[in-house]
N, CA, C and O atoms as a DFTB+ gen file, in Angstrom:
336 C
 N C O
     1  1       0.796      -1.243       0.018
     2  2      -0.017       0.015      -0.048
     3  2       0.863       1.296       0.011
     4  3       0.546       2.308      -0.615
     5  1       1.905       1.225       0.733
     6  2       2.680       2.478       0.863
     7  2       3.395       2.775      -0.428
     8  3       3.510       3.938      -0.815
     9  1       3.888       1.736      -1.120
    10  2       4.542       1.840      -2.397
    11  2       3.774       2.529      -3.479
    12  3       4.315       3.160      -4.387
    13  1       2.377       2.362      -3.323
    14  2       1.537       2.895      -4.443
    15  2       0.784       4.126      -3.874
    16  3      -0.165       4.571      -4.518
    17  1       1.158       4.706      -2.692
    18  2       0.548       5.896      -2.199
    19  2      -0.733       5.634      -1.591
    20  3      -1.586       6.520      -1.634
    21  1      -0.999       4.436      -0.983
    22  2      -2.275       4.196      -0.338
    23  2      -2.091       3.855       1.174
    24  3      -2.636       2.924       1.766
    25  1      -1.210       4.793       1.705
    26  2      -1.024       4.680       3.265
    27  2      -2.197       4.726       4.072
    28  3      -2.368       3.936       5.001
    29  1      -3.082       5.691       3.733
    30  2      -4.310       5.848       4.450
    31  2      -5.186       4.553       4.507
    32  3      -5.765       4.167       5.522
    33  1      -5.211       3.911       3.248
    34  2      -5.875       2.629       3.269
    35  2      -5.227       1.543       4.070
    36  3      -5.934       0.680       4.590
    37  1      -3.860       1.533       4.208
    38  2      -3.147       0.589       4.954
    39  2      -3.498       0.833       6.372
    40  3      -3.792      -0.133       7.077
    41  1      -3.496       1.985       6.837
    42  2      -3.788       2.390       8.261
    43  2      -5.177       1.983       8.642
    44  3      -5.352       1.559       9.784
    45  1      -6.245       2.070       7.759
    46  2      -7.532       1.781       8.046
    47  2      -7.637       0.199       8.181
    48  3      -8.402      -0.326       8.991
    49  1      -6.837      -0.497       7.353
    50  2      -6.775      -2.015       7.486
    51  2      -6.222      -2.401       8.752
    52  3      -6.796      -3.238       9.449
    53  1      -5.144      -1.850       9.101
    54  2      -4.496      -2.207      10.360
    55  2      -5.355      -1.828      11.560
    56  3      -5.405      -2.573      12.539
    57  1      -6.013      -0.715      11.505
    58  2      -6.920      -0.368      12.603
    59  2      -7.991      -1.403      12.752
    60  3      -8.309      -1.753      13.888
    61  1      -8.579      -1.927      11.694
    62  2      -9.607      -2.894      11.814
    63  2      -9.142      -4.225      12.326
    64  3      -9.799      -4.848      13.161
    65  1      -7.875      -4.717      11.768
    66  2      -7.285      -5.943      12.235
    67  2      -6.907      -5.844      13.698
    68  3      -7.209      -6.778      14.441
    69  1      -6.314      -4.857      14.138
    70  2      -5.830      -4.602      15.463
    71  2      -6.979      -4.496      16.493
    72  3      -6.854      -4.922      17.642
    73  1      -8.090      -3.915      16.036
    74  2      -9.243      -3.814      17.000
    75  2      -9.846      -5.220      17.161
    76  3     -10.298      -5.543      18.259
    77  1      -9.874      -6.040      16.157
    78  2     -10.483      -7.376      16.258
    79  2      -9.485      -8.235      17.155
    80  3      -9.910      -9.018      18.005
    81  1      -8.249      -8.053      16.932
    82  2      -7.267      -8.837      17.810
    83  2      -7.328      -8.407      19.152
    84  3      -7.256      -9.276      20.021
    85  1      -7.452      -7.195      19.489
    86  2      -7.566      -6.670      20.893
    87  2      -8.856      -7.235      21.552
    88  3      -8.824      -7.685      22.697
    89  1      -9.987      -7.202      20.812
    90  2     -11.207      -7.800      21.389
    91  2     -11.047      -9.236      21.664
    92  3     -11.705      -9.747      22.570
    93  1     -10.199      -9.954      20.931
    94  2      -9.996     -11.371      21.093
    95  2      -8.943     -11.686      22.092
    96  3      -8.710     -12.874      22.314
    97  1      -8.228     -10.695      22.768
    98  2      -7.250     -10.781      23.574
    99  2      -6.030     -11.689      22.986
   100  3      -5.382     -12.486      23.665
   101  1      -5.853     -11.450      21.738
   102  2      -4.824     -12.287      20.971
   103  2      -3.388     -11.833      21.443
   104  3      -3.163     -10.657      21.727
   105  1      -2.505     -12.740      21.509
   106  2      -1.054     -12.408      21.852
   107  2      -0.297     -13.345      20.847
   108  3       0.045     -14.471      21.207
   109  1      -0.053     -12.901      19.652
   110  2       0.746     -13.746      18.702
   111  2       1.798     -12.983      17.943
   112  3       1.813     -11.752      17.957
   113  1       2.600     -13.638      17.341
   114  2       3.625     -12.961      16.441
   115  2       3.033     -12.048      15.498
   116  3       3.557     -10.948      15.324
   117  1       1.971     -12.394      14.856
   118  2       1.295     -11.664      13.830
   119  2       0.897     -10.369      14.441
   120  3       1.073      -9.311      13.836
   121  1       0.385     -10.422      15.585
   122  2      -0.074      -9.139      16.291
   123  2       0.967      -8.138      16.424
   124  3       0.794      -6.950      16.152
   125  1       2.148      -8.686      16.885
   126  2       3.292      -7.869      17.082
   127  2       3.818      -7.205      15.620
   128  3       4.268      -6.064      15.515
   129  1       3.676      -8.085      14.613
   130  2       4.051      -7.695      13.294
   131  2       3.149      -6.486      12.770
   132  3       3.602      -5.491      12.206
   133  1       1.790      -6.729      13.047
   134  2       0.818      -5.712      12.621
   135  2       1.098      -4.450      13.335
   136  3       1.162      -3.422      12.661
   137  1       1.279      -4.394      14.650
   138  2       1.598      -3.155      15.300
   139  2       2.860      -2.422      14.725
   140  3       2.847      -1.203      14.555
   141  1       3.911      -3.173      14.441
   142  2       5.237      -2.581      13.909
   143  2       4.880      -2.037      12.575
   144  3       5.228      -0.905      12.240
   145  1       4.163      -2.858      11.776
   146  2       3.843      -2.470      10.396
   147  2       2.990      -1.161      10.384
   148  3       3.230      -0.272       9.567
   149  1       2.022      -1.065      11.276
   150  2       1.212       0.175      11.456
   151  2       2.078       1.306      11.745
   152  3       1.982       2.316      11.047
   153  1       2.931       1.243      12.719
   154  2       3.718       2.235      13.171
   155  2       4.676       2.691      12.064
   156  3       4.893       3.892      11.905
   157  1       5.246       1.768      11.304
   158  2       6.066       2.021      10.164
   159  2       5.457       2.890       9.147
   160  3       6.105       3.781       8.598
   161  1       4.056       2.617       8.852
   162  2       3.343       3.469       7.946
   163  2       3.177       4.899       8.466
   164  3       3.286       5.904       7.763
   165  1       2.906       4.878       9.758
   166  2       2.660       6.256      10.274
   167  2       3.998       7.066      10.440
   168  3       4.011       8.289      10.299
   169  1       5.104       6.348      10.740
   170  2       6.387       7.092      10.564
   171  2       6.704       7.433       9.211
   172  3       7.362       8.456       9.017
   173  1       6.303       6.668       8.167
   174  2       6.604       7.021       6.790
   175  2       5.803       8.219       6.381
   176  3       6.168       8.880       5.409
   177  1       4.753       8.534       7.050
   178  2       3.866       9.642       6.882
   179  2       4.339      10.885       7.638
   180  3       3.742      11.957       7.530
   181  1       5.424      10.724       8.407
   182  2       5.921      11.807       9.252
   183  2       5.162      11.943      10.599
   184  3       5.209      12.972      11.274
   185  1       4.467      10.849      10.939
   186  2       3.551      10.973      12.101
   187  2       4.160      10.165      13.317
   188  3       3.536       9.257      13.865
   189  1       5.416      10.562      13.695
   190  2       6.014       9.704      14.797
   191  2       5.281       9.812      16.099
   192  3       5.321       8.893      16.917
   193  1       4.599      10.943      16.310
   194  2       3.885      11.052      17.553
   195  2       2.837       9.861      17.739
   196  3       2.659       9.289      18.815
   197  1       2.148       9.553      16.520
   198  2       1.187       8.364      16.386
   199  2       1.921       7.096      16.525
   200  3       1.466       6.191      17.225
   201  1       3.100       6.982      15.855
   202  2       3.760       5.693      15.759
   203  2       4.434       5.319      16.949
   204  3       4.520       4.118      17.204
   205  1       4.972       6.240      17.791
   206  2       5.634       5.759      19.072
   207  2       4.874       4.814      19.994
   208  3       5.428       3.815      20.454
   209  1       3.695       5.102      20.247
   210  2       2.937       4.168      21.215
   211  2       2.583       2.833      20.452
   212  3       2.264       1.842      21.108
   213  1       2.631       2.798      19.162
   214  2       2.264       1.547      18.475
   215  2       3.557       0.692      18.435
   216  3       3.494      -0.536      18.506
   217  1       4.701       1.345      18.323
   218  2       6.025       0.625      18.428
   219  2       6.116       0.049      19.855
   220  3       6.512      -1.105      20.020
   221  1       5.756       0.835      20.889
   222  2       5.897       0.250      22.277
   223  2       4.874      -0.834      22.477
   224  3       5.151      -1.788      23.204
   225  1       3.680      -0.746      21.861
   226  2       2.761      -1.880      21.984
   227  2       3.369      -3.118      21.387
   228  3       3.284      -4.176      22.011
   229  1       3.957      -3.066      20.262
   230  2       4.649      -4.056      19.484
   231  2       5.758      -4.691      20.479
   232  3       5.838      -5.913      20.606
   233  1       6.554      -3.861      21.132
   234  2       7.600      -4.349      22.155
   235  2       6.969      -5.012      23.227
   236  3       7.458      -6.062      23.645
   237  1       5.816      -4.478      23.792
   238  2       5.176      -5.191      24.908
   239  2       4.717      -6.645      24.495
   240  3       4.901      -7.600      25.249
   241  1       4.120      -6.764      23.282
   242  2       3.589      -8.010      22.917
   243  2       4.882      -8.945      22.608
   244  3       4.917     -10.114      22.993
   245  1       5.818      -8.408      21.968
   246  2       7.126      -9.184      21.737
   247  2       7.716      -9.792      22.913
   248  3       8.228     -10.912      22.889
   249  1       7.636      -8.958      24.079
   250  2       8.163      -9.446      25.320
   251  2       7.404     -10.632      25.929
   252  3       7.941     -11.562      26.531
   253  1       6.011     -10.481      25.685
   254  2       5.053     -11.511      26.147
   255  2       5.343     -12.828      25.371
   256  3       5.051     -13.907      25.888
   257  1       5.883     -12.762      24.205
   258  2       6.015     -13.828      23.328
   259  2       7.411     -14.516      23.473
   260  3       7.685     -15.543      22.852
   261  1       8.288     -13.887      24.336
   262  2       9.633     -14.471      24.645
   263  2      10.491     -14.437      23.281
   264  3      10.472     -13.479      22.508
   265  1      11.192     -15.529      23.101
   266  2      12.119     -15.523      21.965
   267  2      11.428     -15.352      20.671
   268  3      12.000     -14.782      19.742
   269  1      10.181     -15.832      20.557
   270  2       9.465     -15.794      19.259
   271  2       9.153     -14.248      18.900
   272  3       8.870     -13.942      17.742
   273  1       9.211     -13.334      19.881
   274  2       8.971     -11.932      19.619
   275  2      10.250     -11.049      19.458
   276  3      10.149      -9.825      19.384
   277  1      11.395     -11.657      19.407
   278  2      12.644     -11.026      19.334
   279  2      12.756     -10.198      18.140
   280  3      13.131      -9.029      18.233
   281  1      12.456     -10.726      17.035
   282  2      12.551      -9.976      15.716
   283  2      11.569      -8.727      15.746
   284  3      11.912      -7.658      15.242
   285  1      10.422      -8.889      16.311
   286  2       9.555      -7.688      16.204
   287  2       9.941      -6.622      17.163
   288  3       9.770      -5.426      16.926
   289  1      10.508      -7.126      18.338
   290  2      11.137      -6.121      19.341
   291  2      12.208      -5.291      18.656
   292  3      12.275      -4.067      18.775
   293  1      13.037      -6.022      17.935
   294  2      14.129      -5.308      17.193
   295  2      13.630      -4.244      16.179
   296  3      14.130      -3.124      16.075
   297  1      12.589      -4.713      15.442
   298  2      12.073      -3.864      14.396
   299  2      11.412      -2.527      15.036
   300  3      11.538      -1.409      14.537
   301  1      10.708      -2.809      16.187
   302  2       9.986      -1.709      16.821
   303  2      10.928      -0.776      17.572
   304  3      10.637       0.413      17.704
   305  1      12.089      -1.309      18.084
   306  2      13.136      -0.504      18.649
   307  2      13.843       0.431      17.629
   308  3      14.215       1.574      17.893
   309  1      13.992      -0.239      16.344
   310  2      14.611       0.530      15.288
   311  2      13.690       1.561      14.848
   312  3      14.138       2.661      14.527
   313  1      12.341       1.294      14.798
   314  2      11.502       2.299      14.389
   315  2      11.408       3.406      15.364
   316  3      11.364       4.563      14.944
   317  1      11.373       3.149      16.638
   318  2      11.490       4.173      17.650
   319  2      12.748       5.051      17.475
   320  3      12.702       6.278      17.552
   321  1      13.789       4.402      17.252
   322  2      15.166       5.101      17.133
   323  2      15.035       6.121      15.908
   324  3      15.501       7.259      15.973
   325  1      14.329       5.598      14.730
   326  2      14.224       6.396      13.542
   327  2      13.251       7.569      13.693
   328  3      13.234       8.464      12.849
   329  1      12.421       7.574      14.786
   330  2      11.473       8.593      15.062
   331  2      12.113       9.789      15.838
   332  3      11.408      10.738      16.181
   333  1      13.418       9.743      16.107
   334  2      14.053      10.896      16.905
   335  2      14.244      12.035      15.966
   336  3      14.741      13.088      16.366
């Protein structure tokens, strides 16, 4: 979506997916990936203020996942660093 200028569409999709996952109390690797991806889109739009809490949410989920969440923790931390 980002590559073809449809970031707003991507954010809307992530919002729906993440809302459903939150209602289901899901804690999965995919959930961490979706939070990081959403934050990456926001950062790409210059909206670091919006992206930061989403990166932090991905880190929180990644920590709950243990070693299975390590990649998403690293991605989220890199995104946070890029937002400075």
